[in-house]
PDB file of C-alpha atoms in Angstrom:
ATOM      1  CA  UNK F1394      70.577  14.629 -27.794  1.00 50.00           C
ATOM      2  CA  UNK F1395      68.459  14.439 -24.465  1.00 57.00           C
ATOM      3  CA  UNK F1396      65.332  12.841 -24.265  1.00 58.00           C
ATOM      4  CA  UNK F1397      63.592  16.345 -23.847  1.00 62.00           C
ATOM      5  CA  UNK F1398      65.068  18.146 -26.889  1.00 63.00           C
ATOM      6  CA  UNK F1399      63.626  14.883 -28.418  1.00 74.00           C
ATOM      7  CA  UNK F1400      60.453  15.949 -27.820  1.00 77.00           C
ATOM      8  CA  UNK F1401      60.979  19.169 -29.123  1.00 78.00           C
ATOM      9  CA  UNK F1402      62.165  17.552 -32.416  1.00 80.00           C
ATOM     10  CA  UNK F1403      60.187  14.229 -33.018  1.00 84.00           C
ATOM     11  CA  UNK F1404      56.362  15.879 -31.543  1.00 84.00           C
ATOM     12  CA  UNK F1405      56.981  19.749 -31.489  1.00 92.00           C
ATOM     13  CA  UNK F1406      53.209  20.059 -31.285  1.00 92.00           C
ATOM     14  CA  UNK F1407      52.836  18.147 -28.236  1.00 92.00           C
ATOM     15  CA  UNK F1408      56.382  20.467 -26.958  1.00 93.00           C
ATOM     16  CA  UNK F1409      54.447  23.754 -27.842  1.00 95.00           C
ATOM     17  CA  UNK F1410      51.460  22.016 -26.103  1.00 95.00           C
ATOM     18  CA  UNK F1411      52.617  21.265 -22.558  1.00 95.00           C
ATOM     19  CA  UNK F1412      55.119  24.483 -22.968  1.00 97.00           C
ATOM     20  CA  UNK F1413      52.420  26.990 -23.396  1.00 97.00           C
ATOM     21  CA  UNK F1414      49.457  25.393 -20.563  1.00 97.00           C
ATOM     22  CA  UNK F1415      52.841  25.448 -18.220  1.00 97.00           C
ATOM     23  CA  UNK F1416      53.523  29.392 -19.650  1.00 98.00           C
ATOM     24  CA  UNK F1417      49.505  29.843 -18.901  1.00 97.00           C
ATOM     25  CA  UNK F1418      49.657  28.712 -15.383  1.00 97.00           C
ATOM     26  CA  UNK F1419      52.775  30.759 -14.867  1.00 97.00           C
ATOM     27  CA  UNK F1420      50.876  33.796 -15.579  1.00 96.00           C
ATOM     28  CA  UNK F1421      47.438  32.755 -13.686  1.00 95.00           C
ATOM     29  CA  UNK F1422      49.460  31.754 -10.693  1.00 94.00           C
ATOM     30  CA  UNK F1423      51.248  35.497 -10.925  1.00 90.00           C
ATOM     31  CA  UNK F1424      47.811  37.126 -10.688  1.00 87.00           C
ATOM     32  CA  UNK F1425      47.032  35.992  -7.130  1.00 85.00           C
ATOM     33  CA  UNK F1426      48.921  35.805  -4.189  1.00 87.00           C
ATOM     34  CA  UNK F1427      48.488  34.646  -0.501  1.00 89.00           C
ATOM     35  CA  UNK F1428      49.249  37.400   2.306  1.00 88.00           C
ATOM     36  CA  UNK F1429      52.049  36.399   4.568  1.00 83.00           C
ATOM     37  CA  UNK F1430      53.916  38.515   7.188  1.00 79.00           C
ATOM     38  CA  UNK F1431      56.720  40.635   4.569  1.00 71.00           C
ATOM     39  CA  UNK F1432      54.436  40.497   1.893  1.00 77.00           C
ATOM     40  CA  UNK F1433      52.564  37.824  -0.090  1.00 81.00           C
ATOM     41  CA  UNK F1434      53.566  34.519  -1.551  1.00 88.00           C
ATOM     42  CA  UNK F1435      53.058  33.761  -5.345  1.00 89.00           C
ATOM     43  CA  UNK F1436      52.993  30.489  -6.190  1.00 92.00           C
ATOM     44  CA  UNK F1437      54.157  30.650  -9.655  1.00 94.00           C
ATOM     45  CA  UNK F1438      57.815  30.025  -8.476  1.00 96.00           C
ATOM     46  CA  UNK F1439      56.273  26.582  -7.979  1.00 97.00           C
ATOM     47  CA  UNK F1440      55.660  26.441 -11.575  1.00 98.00           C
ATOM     48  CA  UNK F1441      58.815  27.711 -13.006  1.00 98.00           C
ATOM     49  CA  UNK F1442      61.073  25.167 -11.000  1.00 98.00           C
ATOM     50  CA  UNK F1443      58.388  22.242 -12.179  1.00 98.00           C
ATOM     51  CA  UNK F1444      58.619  23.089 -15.571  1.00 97.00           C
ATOM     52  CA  UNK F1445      62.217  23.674 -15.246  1.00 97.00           C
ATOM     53  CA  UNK F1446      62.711  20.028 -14.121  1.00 96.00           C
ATOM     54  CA  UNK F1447      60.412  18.620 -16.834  1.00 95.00           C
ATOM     55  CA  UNK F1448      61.258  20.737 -20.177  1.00 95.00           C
ATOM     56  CA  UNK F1449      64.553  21.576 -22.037  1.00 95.00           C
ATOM     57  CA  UNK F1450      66.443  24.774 -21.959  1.00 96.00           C
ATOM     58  CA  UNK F1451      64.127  26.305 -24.152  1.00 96.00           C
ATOM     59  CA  UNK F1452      60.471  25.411 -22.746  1.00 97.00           C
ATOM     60  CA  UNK F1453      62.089  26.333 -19.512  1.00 98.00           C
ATOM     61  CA  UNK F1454      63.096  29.516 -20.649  1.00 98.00           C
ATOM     62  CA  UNK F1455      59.616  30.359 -22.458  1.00 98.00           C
ATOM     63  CA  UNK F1456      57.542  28.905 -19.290  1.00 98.00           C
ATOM     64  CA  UNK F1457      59.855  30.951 -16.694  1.00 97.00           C
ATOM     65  CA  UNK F1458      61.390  34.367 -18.318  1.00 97.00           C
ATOM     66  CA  UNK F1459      58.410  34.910 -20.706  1.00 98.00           C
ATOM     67  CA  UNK F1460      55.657  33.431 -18.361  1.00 97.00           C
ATOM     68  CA  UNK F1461      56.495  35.434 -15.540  1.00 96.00           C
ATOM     69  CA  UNK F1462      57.202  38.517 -18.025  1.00 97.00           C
ATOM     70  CA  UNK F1463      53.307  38.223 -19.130  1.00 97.00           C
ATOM     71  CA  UNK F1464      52.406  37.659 -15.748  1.00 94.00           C
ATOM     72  CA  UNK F1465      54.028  41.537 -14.551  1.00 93.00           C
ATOM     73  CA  UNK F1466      53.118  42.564 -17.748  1.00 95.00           C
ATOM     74  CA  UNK F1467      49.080  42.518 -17.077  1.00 94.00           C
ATOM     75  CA  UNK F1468      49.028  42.205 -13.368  1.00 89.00           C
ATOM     76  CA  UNK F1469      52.039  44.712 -12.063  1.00 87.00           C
ATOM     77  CA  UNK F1470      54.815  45.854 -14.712  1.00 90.00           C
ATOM     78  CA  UNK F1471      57.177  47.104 -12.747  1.00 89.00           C
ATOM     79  CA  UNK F1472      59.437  44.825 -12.917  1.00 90.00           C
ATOM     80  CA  UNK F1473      58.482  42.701 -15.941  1.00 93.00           C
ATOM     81  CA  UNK F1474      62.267  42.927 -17.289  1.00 95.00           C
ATOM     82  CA  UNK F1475      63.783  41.788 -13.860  1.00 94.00           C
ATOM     83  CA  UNK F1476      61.453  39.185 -14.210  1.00 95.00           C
ATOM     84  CA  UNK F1477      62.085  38.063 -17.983  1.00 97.00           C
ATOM     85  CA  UNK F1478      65.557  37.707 -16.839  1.00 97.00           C
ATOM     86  CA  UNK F1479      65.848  36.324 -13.573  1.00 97.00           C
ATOM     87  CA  UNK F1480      63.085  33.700 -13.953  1.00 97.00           C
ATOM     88  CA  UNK F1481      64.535  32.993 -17.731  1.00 98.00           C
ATOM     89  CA  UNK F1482      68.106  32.156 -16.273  1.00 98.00           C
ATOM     90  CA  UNK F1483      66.339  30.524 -13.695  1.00 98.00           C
ATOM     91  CA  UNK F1484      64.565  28.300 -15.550  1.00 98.00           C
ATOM     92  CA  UNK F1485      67.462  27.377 -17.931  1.00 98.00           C
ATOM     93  CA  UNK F1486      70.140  26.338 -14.609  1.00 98.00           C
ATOM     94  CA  UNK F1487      67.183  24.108 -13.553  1.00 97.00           C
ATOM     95  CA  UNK F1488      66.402  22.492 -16.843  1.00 96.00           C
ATOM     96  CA  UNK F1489      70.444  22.190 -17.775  1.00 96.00           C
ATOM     97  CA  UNK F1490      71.120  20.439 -14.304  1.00 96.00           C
ATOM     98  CA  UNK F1491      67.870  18.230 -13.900  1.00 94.00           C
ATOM     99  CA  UNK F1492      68.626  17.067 -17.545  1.00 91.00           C
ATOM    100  CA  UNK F1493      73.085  17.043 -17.940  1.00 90.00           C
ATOM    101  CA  UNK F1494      74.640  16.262 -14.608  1.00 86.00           C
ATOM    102  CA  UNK F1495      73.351  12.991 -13.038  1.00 72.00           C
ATOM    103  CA  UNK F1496      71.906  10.690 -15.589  1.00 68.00           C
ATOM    104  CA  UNK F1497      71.657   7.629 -13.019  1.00 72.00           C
ATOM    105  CA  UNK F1498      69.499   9.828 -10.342  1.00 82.00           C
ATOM    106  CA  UNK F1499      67.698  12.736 -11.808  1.00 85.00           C
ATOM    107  CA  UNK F1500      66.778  13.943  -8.457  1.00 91.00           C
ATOM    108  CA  UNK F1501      70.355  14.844  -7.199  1.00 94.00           C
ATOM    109  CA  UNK F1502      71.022  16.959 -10.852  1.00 94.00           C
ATOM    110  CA  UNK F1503      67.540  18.484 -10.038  1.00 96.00           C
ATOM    111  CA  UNK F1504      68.352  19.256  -6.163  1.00 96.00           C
ATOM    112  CA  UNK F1505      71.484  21.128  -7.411  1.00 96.00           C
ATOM    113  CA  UNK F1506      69.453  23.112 -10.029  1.00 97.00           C
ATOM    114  CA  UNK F1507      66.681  24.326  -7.749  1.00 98.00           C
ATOM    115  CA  UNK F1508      69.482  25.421  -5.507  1.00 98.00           C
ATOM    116  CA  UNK F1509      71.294  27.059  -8.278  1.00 98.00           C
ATOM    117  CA  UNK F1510      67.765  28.521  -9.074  1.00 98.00           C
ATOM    118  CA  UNK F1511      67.071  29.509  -5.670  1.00 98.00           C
ATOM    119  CA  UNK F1512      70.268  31.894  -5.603  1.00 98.00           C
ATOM    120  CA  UNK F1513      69.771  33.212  -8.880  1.00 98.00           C
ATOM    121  CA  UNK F1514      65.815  34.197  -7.919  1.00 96.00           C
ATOM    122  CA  UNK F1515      66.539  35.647  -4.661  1.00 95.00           C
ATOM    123  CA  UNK F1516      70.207  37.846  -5.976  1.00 95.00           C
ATOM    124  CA  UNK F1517      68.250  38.386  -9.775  1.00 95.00           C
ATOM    125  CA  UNK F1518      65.356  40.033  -7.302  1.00 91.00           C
ATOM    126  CA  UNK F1519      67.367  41.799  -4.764  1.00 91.00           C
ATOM    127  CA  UNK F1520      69.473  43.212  -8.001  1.00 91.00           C
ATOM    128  CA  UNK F1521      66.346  44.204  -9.294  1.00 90.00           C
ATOM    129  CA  UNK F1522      64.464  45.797  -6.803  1.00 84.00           C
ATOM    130  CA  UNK F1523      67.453  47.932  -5.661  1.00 85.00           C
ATOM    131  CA  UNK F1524      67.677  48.991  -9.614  1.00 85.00           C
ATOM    132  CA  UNK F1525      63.814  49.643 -10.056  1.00 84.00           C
ATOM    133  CA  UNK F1526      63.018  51.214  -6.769  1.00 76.00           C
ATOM    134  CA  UNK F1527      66.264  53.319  -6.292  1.00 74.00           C
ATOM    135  CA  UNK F1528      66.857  52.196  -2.640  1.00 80.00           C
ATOM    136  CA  UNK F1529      69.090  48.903  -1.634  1.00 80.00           C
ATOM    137  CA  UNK F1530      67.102  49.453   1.578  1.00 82.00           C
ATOM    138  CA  UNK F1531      63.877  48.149   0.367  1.00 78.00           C
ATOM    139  CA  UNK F1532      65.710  45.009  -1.619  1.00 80.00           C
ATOM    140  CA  UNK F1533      67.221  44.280   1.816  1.00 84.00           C
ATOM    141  CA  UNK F1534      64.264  44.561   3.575  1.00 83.00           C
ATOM    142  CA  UNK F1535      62.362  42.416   1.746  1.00 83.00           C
ATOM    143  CA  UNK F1536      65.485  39.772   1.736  1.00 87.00           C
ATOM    144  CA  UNK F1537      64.598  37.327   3.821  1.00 88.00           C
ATOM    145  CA  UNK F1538      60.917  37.440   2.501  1.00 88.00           C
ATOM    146  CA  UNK F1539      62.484  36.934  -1.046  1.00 89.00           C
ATOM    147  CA  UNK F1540      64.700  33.565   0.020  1.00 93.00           C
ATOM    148  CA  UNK F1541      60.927  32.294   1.757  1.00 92.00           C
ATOM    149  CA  UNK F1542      59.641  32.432  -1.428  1.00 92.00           C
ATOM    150  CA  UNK F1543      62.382  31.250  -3.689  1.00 95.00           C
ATOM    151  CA  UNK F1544      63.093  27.967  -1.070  1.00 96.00           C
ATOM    152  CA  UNK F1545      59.274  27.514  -1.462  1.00 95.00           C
ATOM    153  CA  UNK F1546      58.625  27.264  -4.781  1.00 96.00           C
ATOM    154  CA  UNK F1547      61.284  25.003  -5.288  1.00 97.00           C
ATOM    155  CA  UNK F1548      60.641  22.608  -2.476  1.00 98.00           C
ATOM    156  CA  UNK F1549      57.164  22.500  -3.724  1.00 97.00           C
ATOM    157  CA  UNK F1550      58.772  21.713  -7.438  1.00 97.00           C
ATOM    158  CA  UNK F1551      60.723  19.075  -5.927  1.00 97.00           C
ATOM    159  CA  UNK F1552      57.617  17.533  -4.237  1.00 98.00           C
ATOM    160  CA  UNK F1553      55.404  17.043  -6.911  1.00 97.00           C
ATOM    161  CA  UNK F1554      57.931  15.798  -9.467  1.00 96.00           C
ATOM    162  CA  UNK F1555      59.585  12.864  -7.427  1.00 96.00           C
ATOM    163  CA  UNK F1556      57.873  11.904  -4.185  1.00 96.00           C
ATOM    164  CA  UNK F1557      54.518  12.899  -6.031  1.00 96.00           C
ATOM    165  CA  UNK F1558      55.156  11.248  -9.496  1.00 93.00           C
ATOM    166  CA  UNK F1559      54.988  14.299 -11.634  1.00 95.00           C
ATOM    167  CA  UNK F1560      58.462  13.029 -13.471  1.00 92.00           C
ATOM    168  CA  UNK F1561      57.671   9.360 -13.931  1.00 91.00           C
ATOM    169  CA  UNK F1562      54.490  10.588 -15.762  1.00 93.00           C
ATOM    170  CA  UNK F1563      55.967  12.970 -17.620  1.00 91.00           C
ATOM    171  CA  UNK F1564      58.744  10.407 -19.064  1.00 88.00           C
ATOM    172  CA  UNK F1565      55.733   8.208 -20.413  1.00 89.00           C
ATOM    173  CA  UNK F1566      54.156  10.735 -21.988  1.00 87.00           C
ATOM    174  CA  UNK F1567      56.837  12.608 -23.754  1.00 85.00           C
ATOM    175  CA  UNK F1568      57.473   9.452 -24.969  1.00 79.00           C
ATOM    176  CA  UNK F1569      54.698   8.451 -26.615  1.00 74.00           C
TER     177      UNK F1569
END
């Protein structure tokens, strides 16, 4: 059993805790963007790959899919679903490398999953926008905007959890 499903199991209220302010600040950081030439640049991404990184499967999952479904929910539904599903699988990848394949040096499993993550975001939304907007022209066209955002979120995730400390904090808390 990993350390994080640990936490899950032996303080499920601190689990629920962390899981749902890092679901919160999915959804607040989905409600405003930054204008940059393609479009504009959310920085909720940011949070997803974080919380990937930190969490288990299943925070992951209920931080990325869900917290980015709320987010489109109340700010632009559209495509809420795309998001759920993308962002969910996202998420999971993440959490499932970070945590299974390099025990000795975290950041290498965590450098392949926000890689993984980063293909899955940028085909999941290039799928998606071609399925909710009826035109593969407009999912193309916003391509290379889509990998911008995608690469930054996770190079910000990457950032704060090892050269920034964000991980070595969160193993002394979670276990507490």
């Amino acid at each position: 059993m990993s350390s994080q499903t640990q936490l899950r199991k032996k303080h499920p209220t601190k689990w629920l805790t962390v899981t749902a302010m890092l679901m919160a600040m999915n959804v607040v950081m989905s409600s405003f963007s930054i204008p940059v030439p393609g479009g504009h640049l959310y920085l909720n991404d940011a949070v997803i790959c974080t919380a990937a990184i930190l969490l288990d499967p299943l925070g992951a999952f209920i931080v990325g899919g869900v917290g980015a479904f709320l987010g489109d929910f109340f700010f632009y539904p559209a495509p809420m679903f795309v998001s759920l599903v993308t962002h969910g699988l996202q998420a999971v990848v993440i959490s499932l490398c970070a945590h299974k394949l390099s025990a000795d040096r975290r950041s290498r499993g965590a450098l392949v999953g926000v890689i993984l993550g980063v293909v899955i975001n940028v085909v999941g939304y290039s799928l998606g926008r071609a399925f909710i907007y009826s035109t593969p022209e407009y999912s193309l066209l916003k391509l290379p905007f889509q990998i911008f955002q995608a690469t930054f979120g996770a190079v910000v995730s990457m950032l704060l959890c090892f050269p920034a400390g964000l991980l070595a904090f969160w193993d002394k808390f979670s276990n507490r």
